[in-house]
PDB file of C-alpha atoms in Angstrom:
ATOM      1  CA  UNK V   1     -63.421  10.843-124.336  1.00 47.00           C
ATOM      2  CA  UNK V   2     -66.088   8.243-124.739  1.00 57.00           C
ATOM      3  CA  UNK V   3     -64.945   6.475-121.708  1.00 64.00           C
ATOM      4  CA  UNK V   4     -65.134   9.336-119.273  1.00 88.00           C
ATOM      5  CA  UNK V   5     -68.919   9.983-120.924  1.00 90.00           C
ATOM      6  CA  UNK V   6     -69.741   6.291-120.048  1.00 93.00           C
ATOM      7  CA  UNK V   7     -68.346   6.724-116.487  1.00 93.00           C
ATOM      8  CA  UNK V   8     -70.239  10.015-115.959  1.00 95.00           C
ATOM      9  CA  UNK V   9     -73.297   8.224-117.254  1.00 97.00           C
ATOM     10  CA  UNK V  10     -73.096   5.531-114.825  1.00 97.00           C
ATOM     11  CA  UNK V  11     -72.289   7.524-111.805  1.00 97.00           C
ATOM     12  CA  UNK V  12     -74.937  10.187-112.665  1.00 98.00           C
ATOM     13  CA  UNK V  13     -77.640   7.170-113.352  1.00 98.00           C
ATOM     14  CA  UNK V  14     -76.677   5.443-110.076  1.00 98.00           C
ATOM     15  CA  UNK V  15     -77.164   8.871-108.319  1.00 98.00           C
ATOM     16  CA  UNK V  16     -80.637   8.899-109.349  1.00 98.00           C
ATOM     17  CA  UNK V  17     -81.190   5.235-108.919  1.00 98.00           C
ATOM     18  CA  UNK V  18     -80.230   6.078-105.327  1.00 98.00           C
ATOM     19  CA  UNK V  19     -82.589   8.765-104.870  1.00 97.00           C
ATOM     20  CA  UNK V  20     -85.819   7.623-106.965  1.00 96.00           C
ATOM     21  CA  UNK V  21     -85.072   4.058-107.328  1.00 96.00           C
ATOM     22  CA  UNK V  22     -84.201   1.786-110.525  1.00 97.00           C
ATOM     23  CA  UNK V  23     -87.710   1.741-111.363  1.00 96.00           C
ATOM     24  CA  UNK V  24     -88.676   5.378-110.789  1.00 96.00           C
ATOM     25  CA  UNK V  25     -85.770   6.678-113.023  1.00 98.00           C
ATOM     26  CA  UNK V  26     -86.290   6.788-116.797  1.00 97.00           C
ATOM     27  CA  UNK V  27     -83.410   7.154-119.425  1.00 98.00           C
ATOM     28  CA  UNK V  28     -84.922  10.660-119.871  1.00 97.00           C
ATOM     29  CA  UNK V  29     -84.326  11.526-116.219  1.00 98.00           C
ATOM     30  CA  UNK V  30     -80.717  10.492-116.900  1.00 98.00           C
ATOM     31  CA  UNK V  31     -80.195  12.115-119.902  1.00 97.00           C
ATOM     32  CA  UNK V  32     -81.882  15.362-118.463  1.00 97.00           C
ATOM     33  CA  UNK V  33     -79.503  15.248-115.510  1.00 97.00           C
ATOM     34  CA  UNK V  34     -76.494  14.932-117.681  1.00 96.00           C
ATOM     35  CA  UNK V  35     -77.788  18.024-119.792  1.00 96.00           C
ATOM     36  CA  UNK V  36     -77.798  15.638-123.160  1.00 95.00           C
ATOM     37  CA  UNK V  37     -80.383  14.371-125.585  1.00 95.00           C
ATOM     38  CA  UNK V  38     -81.801  10.839-125.091  1.00 95.00           C
ATOM     39  CA  UNK V  39     -80.137  10.131-128.412  1.00 95.00           C
ATOM     40  CA  UNK V  40     -76.590  10.769-126.990  1.00 95.00           C
ATOM     41  CA  UNK V  41     -77.464   8.880-124.219  1.00 96.00           C
ATOM     42  CA  UNK V  42     -78.413   5.764-126.313  1.00 96.00           C
ATOM     43  CA  UNK V  43     -74.926   6.228-128.052  1.00 95.00           C
ATOM     44  CA  UNK V  44     -73.446   5.225-125.419  1.00 95.00           C
ATOM     45  CA  UNK V  45     -76.349   2.546-123.555  1.00 96.00           C
ATOM     46  CA  UNK V  46     -79.134   1.103-125.420  1.00 95.00           C
ATOM     47  CA  UNK V  47     -81.161   0.773-122.278  1.00 97.00           C
ATOM     48  CA  UNK V  48     -81.384   1.099-118.628  1.00 97.00           C
ATOM     49  CA  UNK V  49     -80.822  -2.472-117.973  1.00 97.00           C
ATOM     50  CA  UNK V  50     -77.212  -1.999-119.726  1.00 98.00           C
ATOM     51  CA  UNK V  51     -76.680   0.581-117.357  1.00 98.00           C
ATOM     52  CA  UNK V  52     -77.519  -1.591-114.796  1.00 98.00           C
ATOM     53  CA  UNK V  53     -75.446  -4.387-115.995  1.00 97.00           C
ATOM     54  CA  UNK V  54     -72.708  -2.145-116.242  1.00 97.00           C
ATOM     55  CA  UNK V  55     -73.073  -1.025-112.432  1.00 97.00           C
ATOM     56  CA  UNK V  56     -73.024  -4.489-111.509  1.00 97.00           C
ATOM     57  CA  UNK V  57     -70.034  -5.515-113.450  1.00 97.00           C
ATOM     58  CA  UNK V  58     -67.997  -2.368-111.866  1.00 96.00           C
ATOM     59  CA  UNK V  59     -69.415  -3.719-108.401  1.00 96.00           C
ATOM     60  CA  UNK V  60     -68.103  -6.956-109.080  1.00 94.00           C
ATOM     61  CA  UNK V  61     -64.483  -5.684-110.075  1.00 94.00           C
ATOM     62  CA  UNK V  62     -64.227  -3.550-107.088  1.00 93.00           C
ATOM     63  CA  UNK V  63     -65.274  -6.472-104.570  1.00 91.00           C
ATOM     64  CA  UNK V  64     -62.722  -8.764-106.394  1.00 89.00           C
ATOM     65  CA  UNK V  65     -60.030  -6.078-105.957  1.00 91.00           C
ATOM     66  CA  UNK V  66     -60.705  -5.460-102.457  1.00 90.00           C
ATOM     67  CA  UNK V  67     -60.704  -9.027-101.590  1.00 84.00           C
ATOM     68  CA  UNK V  68     -57.289  -9.246-103.207  1.00 86.00           C
ATOM     69  CA  UNK V  69     -55.822  -6.304-101.586  1.00 88.00           C
ATOM     70  CA  UNK V  70     -56.930  -7.595 -97.986  1.00 82.00           C
ATOM     71  CA  UNK V  71     -55.751 -11.418 -98.984  1.00 79.00           C
ATOM     72  CA  UNK V  72     -59.346 -12.722 -98.577  1.00 81.00           C
ATOM     73  CA  UNK V  73     -60.465 -15.774-100.237  1.00 71.00           C
ATOM     74  CA  UNK V  74     -62.552 -15.386-103.196  1.00 64.00           C
ATOM     75  CA  UNK V  75     -66.216 -15.680-103.282  1.00 52.00           C
ATOM     76  CA  UNK V  76     -66.078 -19.005-105.317  1.00 52.00           C
ATOM     77  CA  UNK V  77     -67.232 -22.210-103.985  1.00 47.00           C
ATOM     78  CA  UNK V  78     -64.100 -24.222-105.162  1.00 48.00           C
ATOM     79  CA  UNK V  79     -61.260 -24.412-102.737  1.00 49.00           C
ATOM     80  CA  UNK V  80     -63.458 -22.556 -99.914  1.00 46.00           C
ATOM     81  CA  UNK V  81     -61.998 -25.148 -97.061  1.00 47.00           C
ATOM     82  CA  UNK V  82     -58.268 -24.613 -97.855  1.00 51.00           C
ATOM     83  CA  UNK V  83     -58.751 -20.837 -98.276  1.00 52.00           C
ATOM     84  CA  UNK V  84     -60.515 -20.111 -95.240  1.00 49.00           C
ATOM     85  CA  UNK V  85     -58.020 -22.333 -93.230  1.00 52.00           C
ATOM     86  CA  UNK V  86     -55.323 -19.433 -93.742  1.00 56.00           C
ATOM     87  CA  UNK V  87     -57.278 -16.502 -93.134  1.00 62.00           C
ATOM     88  CA  UNK V  88     -55.758 -14.950 -89.937  1.00 70.00           C
ATOM     89  CA  UNK V  89     -58.311 -13.025 -87.555  1.00 73.00           C
ATOM     90  CA  UNK V  90     -56.734  -9.893 -88.221  1.00 78.00           C
ATOM     91  CA  UNK V  91     -57.167 -10.140 -91.932  1.00 82.00           C
ATOM     92  CA  UNK V  92     -61.026 -10.609 -91.095  1.00 83.00           C
ATOM     93  CA  UNK V  93     -60.927  -7.396 -88.861  1.00 87.00           C
ATOM     94  CA  UNK V  94     -59.076  -5.383 -91.422  1.00 89.00           C
ATOM     95  CA  UNK V  95     -61.204  -6.415 -94.323  1.00 90.00           C
ATOM     96  CA  UNK V  96     -64.560  -5.838 -92.208  1.00 92.00           C
ATOM     97  CA  UNK V  97     -63.620  -2.354 -91.734  1.00 94.00           C
ATOM     98  CA  UNK V  98     -62.696  -1.630 -95.455  1.00 94.00           C
ATOM     99  CA  UNK V  99     -66.236  -3.276 -96.476  1.00 95.00           C
ATOM    100  CA  UNK V 100     -67.821  -0.792 -94.108  1.00 97.00           C
ATOM    101  CA  UNK V 101     -65.842   2.093 -95.425  1.00 96.00           C
ATOM    102  CA  UNK V 102     -66.612   0.617 -99.009  1.00 96.00           C
ATOM    103  CA  UNK V 103     -70.438   0.566 -98.435  1.00 97.00           C
ATOM    104  CA  UNK V 104     -70.646   3.917 -96.435  1.00 97.00           C
ATOM    105  CA  UNK V 105     -67.991   6.423 -97.676  1.00 96.00           C
ATOM    106  CA  UNK V 106     -67.373   5.356-101.200  1.00 96.00           C
ATOM    107  CA  UNK V 107     -69.759   7.077-103.173  1.00 96.00           C
ATOM    108  CA  UNK V 108     -70.366   4.664-106.131  1.00 97.00           C
ATOM    109  CA  UNK V 109     -70.817   1.710-103.537  1.00 97.00           C
ATOM    110  CA  UNK V 110     -72.930   3.702-101.123  1.00 98.00           C
ATOM    111  CA  UNK V 111     -75.516   4.647-103.942  1.00 98.00           C
ATOM    112  CA  UNK V 112     -75.732   1.050-105.125  1.00 98.00           C
ATOM    113  CA  UNK V 113     -76.437   0.068-101.564  1.00 98.00           C
ATOM    114  CA  UNK V 114     -79.219   2.809-101.231  1.00 97.00           C
ATOM    115  CA  UNK V 115     -80.545   1.707-104.699  1.00 98.00           C
ATOM    116  CA  UNK V 116     -80.943  -1.842-103.777  1.00 98.00           C
ATOM    117  CA  UNK V 117     -82.332  -1.215-100.468  1.00 97.00           C
ATOM    118  CA  UNK V 118     -85.011   1.080-102.175  1.00 96.00           C
ATOM    119  CA  UNK V 119     -85.833  -1.495-104.714  1.00 97.00           C
ATOM    120  CA  UNK V 120     -85.533  -4.846-102.688  1.00 96.00           C
ATOM    121  CA  UNK V 121     -89.378  -4.991-102.305  1.00 96.00           C
ATOM    122  CA  UNK V 122     -90.488  -3.956-105.931  1.00 94.00           C
ATOM    123  CA  UNK V 123     -88.361  -5.824-108.178  1.00 94.00           C
ATOM    124  CA  UNK V 124     -87.125  -9.565-107.977  1.00 95.00           C
ATOM    125  CA  UNK V 125     -84.040  -9.138-109.716  1.00 95.00           C
ATOM    126  CA  UNK V 126     -83.139  -6.371-107.554  1.00 97.00           C
ATOM    127  CA  UNK V 127     -83.891  -8.085-104.392  1.00 97.00           C
ATOM    128  CA  UNK V 128     -81.640 -10.973-105.447  1.00 97.00           C
ATOM    129  CA  UNK V 129     -78.559  -8.448-105.732  1.00 97.00           C
ATOM    130  CA  UNK V 130     -79.690  -6.777-102.328  1.00 98.00           C
ATOM    131  CA  UNK V 131     -79.310 -10.247-100.741  1.00 97.00           C
ATOM    132  CA  UNK V 132     -76.187 -11.227-102.581  1.00 96.00           C
ATOM    133  CA  UNK V 133     -74.394  -7.891-101.677  1.00 97.00           C
ATOM    134  CA  UNK V 134     -75.969  -6.830 -98.610  1.00 97.00           C
ATOM    135  CA  UNK V 135     -77.792  -9.847 -96.819  1.00 97.00           C
ATOM    136  CA  UNK V 136     -77.639 -13.331 -97.345  1.00 96.00           C
ATOM    137  CA  UNK V 137     -74.324 -13.258 -99.420  1.00 95.00           C
ATOM    138  CA  UNK V 138     -71.886 -11.645 -96.754  1.00 94.00           C
ATOM    139  CA  UNK V 139     -73.696 -13.925 -94.124  1.00 95.00           C
ATOM    140  CA  UNK V 140     -72.661 -16.958 -95.925  1.00 93.00           C
ATOM    141  CA  UNK V 141     -69.322 -15.584 -96.572  1.00 89.00           C
ATOM    142  CA  UNK V 142     -68.487 -15.131 -93.003  1.00 90.00           C
ATOM    143  CA  UNK V 143     -70.351 -18.401 -92.177  1.00 91.00           C
ATOM    144  CA  UNK V 144     -67.538 -20.119 -94.517  1.00 87.00           C
ATOM    145  CA  UNK V 145     -64.904 -18.426 -92.929  1.00 83.00           C
ATOM    146  CA  UNK V 146     -66.174 -19.342 -89.417  1.00 84.00           C
ATOM    147  CA  UNK V 147     -66.597 -22.846 -90.270  1.00 83.00           C
ATOM    148  CA  UNK V 148     -63.252 -23.966 -89.279  1.00 77.00           C
ATOM    149  CA  UNK V 149     -63.885 -22.528 -85.701  1.00 77.00           C
ATOM    150  CA  UNK V 150     -67.265 -24.634 -84.919  1.00 84.00           C
ATOM    151  CA  UNK V 151     -68.148 -27.949 -85.082  1.00 84.00           C
ATOM    152  CA  UNK V 152     -71.218 -27.716 -87.355  1.00 91.00           C
ATOM    153  CA  UNK V 153     -72.796 -25.352 -90.004  1.00 92.00           C
ATOM    154  CA  UNK V 154     -75.406 -24.141 -87.875  1.00 95.00           C
ATOM    155  CA  UNK V 155     -72.786 -22.992 -85.150  1.00 92.00           C
ATOM    156  CA  UNK V 156     -70.912 -21.221 -87.916  1.00 91.00           C
ATOM    157  CA  UNK V 157     -73.908 -19.278 -89.285  1.00 95.00           C
ATOM    158  CA  UNK V 158     -74.905 -18.289 -85.830  1.00 95.00           C
ATOM    159  CA  UNK V 159     -71.435 -16.676 -85.445  1.00 93.00           C
ATOM    160  CA  UNK V 160     -71.802 -14.918 -88.861  1.00 94.00           C
ATOM    161  CA  UNK V 161     -75.405 -13.411 -87.822  1.00 97.00           C
ATOM    162  CA  UNK V 162     -73.545 -12.105 -84.414  1.00 96.00           C
ATOM    163  CA  UNK V 163     -70.532 -10.896 -86.319  1.00 95.00           C
ATOM    164  CA  UNK V 164     -72.298  -9.385 -89.148  1.00 96.00           C
ATOM    165  CA  UNK V 165     -75.514  -8.329 -88.004  1.00 97.00           C
ATOM    166  CA  UNK V 166     -74.440  -5.227 -86.152  1.00 97.00           C
ATOM    167  CA  UNK V 167     -72.400  -4.095 -89.447  1.00 97.00           C
ATOM    168  CA  UNK V 168     -75.530  -4.508 -91.260  1.00 97.00           C
ATOM    169  CA  UNK V 169     -77.441  -2.441 -88.566  1.00 97.00           C
ATOM    170  CA  UNK V 170     -74.590   0.489 -88.545  1.00 98.00           C
ATOM    171  CA  UNK V 171     -75.275   1.103 -92.392  1.00 97.00           C
ATOM    172  CA  UNK V 172     -78.403   2.469 -91.406  1.00 96.00           C
ATOM    173  CA  UNK V 173     -76.955   4.202 -88.320  1.00 98.00           C
ATOM    174  CA  UNK V 174     -74.481   5.811 -90.624  1.00 98.00           C
ATOM    175  CA  UNK V 175     -77.178   7.041 -93.258  1.00 97.00           C
ATOM    176  CA  UNK V 176     -79.067   8.634 -90.482  1.00 96.00           C
ATOM    177  CA  UNK V 177     -76.576  10.602 -88.342  1.00 97.00           C
ATOM    178  CA  UNK V 178     -75.053  13.815 -88.911  1.00 97.00           C
ATOM    179  CA  UNK V 179     -71.881  12.478 -86.908  1.00 97.00           C
ATOM    180  CA  UNK V 180     -70.614  10.056 -89.531  1.00 97.00           C
ATOM    181  CA  UNK V 181     -67.251   9.573 -87.979  1.00 96.00           C
ATOM    182  CA  UNK V 182     -68.785   8.404 -84.880  1.00 97.00           C
ATOM    183  CA  UNK V 183     -70.070   5.304 -86.600  1.00 97.00           C
ATOM    184  CA  UNK V 184     -66.880   3.432 -87.570  1.00 95.00           C
ATOM    185  CA  UNK V 185     -65.378   3.514 -84.121  1.00 96.00           C
ATOM    186  CA  UNK V 186     -68.611   1.601 -82.986  1.00 97.00           C
ATOM    187  CA  UNK V 187     -68.156  -1.096 -85.508  1.00 96.00           C
ATOM    188  CA  UNK V 188     -64.535  -1.332 -84.489  1.00 95.00           C
ATOM    189  CA  UNK V 189     -65.327  -1.718 -80.859  1.00 96.00           C
ATOM    190  CA  UNK V 190     -67.855  -4.536 -81.661  1.00 96.00           C
ATOM    191  CA  UNK V 191     -65.330  -6.328 -83.971  1.00 94.00           C
ATOM    192  CA  UNK V 192     -62.802  -6.195 -81.029  1.00 93.00           C
ATOM    193  CA  UNK V 193     -65.245  -7.344 -78.538  1.00 93.00           C
ATOM    194  CA  UNK V 194     -66.267 -10.220 -81.032  1.00 92.00           C
ATOM    195  CA  UNK V 195     -62.527 -11.287 -81.506  1.00 87.00           C
ATOM    196  CA  UNK V 196     -61.862 -11.277 -77.894  1.00 89.00           C
ATOM    197  CA  UNK V 197     -64.440 -13.465 -76.960  1.00 87.00           C
ATOM    198  CA  UNK V 198     -63.954 -15.853 -80.205  1.00 81.00           C
ATOM    199  CA  UNK V 199     -60.083 -16.084 -78.957  1.00 78.00           C
ATOM    200  CA  UNK V 200     -61.035 -16.595 -75.011  1.00 80.00           C
ATOM    201  CA  UNK V 201     -63.372 -19.475 -76.033  1.00 69.00           C
ATOM    202  CA  UNK V 202     -60.819 -21.233 -78.265  1.00 61.00           C
ATOM    203  CA  UNK V 203     -57.998 -20.472 -75.829  1.00 63.00           C
ATOM    204  CA  UNK V 204     -60.452 -22.532 -73.152  1.00 63.00           C
ATOM    205  CA  UNK V 205     -60.427 -25.616 -75.638  1.00 56.00           C
ATOM    206  CA  UNK V 206     -56.737 -25.722 -76.320  1.00 52.00           C
ATOM    207  CA  UNK V 207     -57.196 -24.183 -79.893  1.00 51.00           C
ATOM    208  CA  UNK V 208     -55.698 -21.308 -82.010  1.00 50.00           C
ATOM    209  CA  UNK V 209     -56.826 -19.093 -84.618  1.00 47.00           C
TER     210      UNK V 209
END
């Protein structure tokens, strides 16, 4: 089926992008890995850019579905304040653990992360995607959530950095260790300590989360 073939092309291409980089992989490489001719490949995707666009489209869909599943606010600026006011801290805990699994255990997402990590210094557009998905984007998202707990944007960003920084580091720890199942408990312990500190601080001020 055409749909199955297009999906196989996406997954194979992304696997190669994660290994050799987007810039270091050609359409010939993708066709060869799939065991098809370049002509057959071009019947499904007219260019490597079209393959990348389809990968990003799938990533966006996965992000939306995950946010919806965990009842997290959408990443649209309109309505941020009202949405974040109704985001319980337990949702943040569950969603953050799901995010970590998404970027490490889910093959498609993990390969996307690795591709962006490889290309962030070589291609401005991919560098932008790297920041949107793995650096600036997640940090600003968490800062928006934490804004209701603070008295300034700067303080909210500091909380976001304290919260997200260890998670970001643990992506690399996960990639580099053979004991991968030992990494998620480290993140859970970090999140639990962070939330306990936040809850303690706000109880002192007579506030509730």
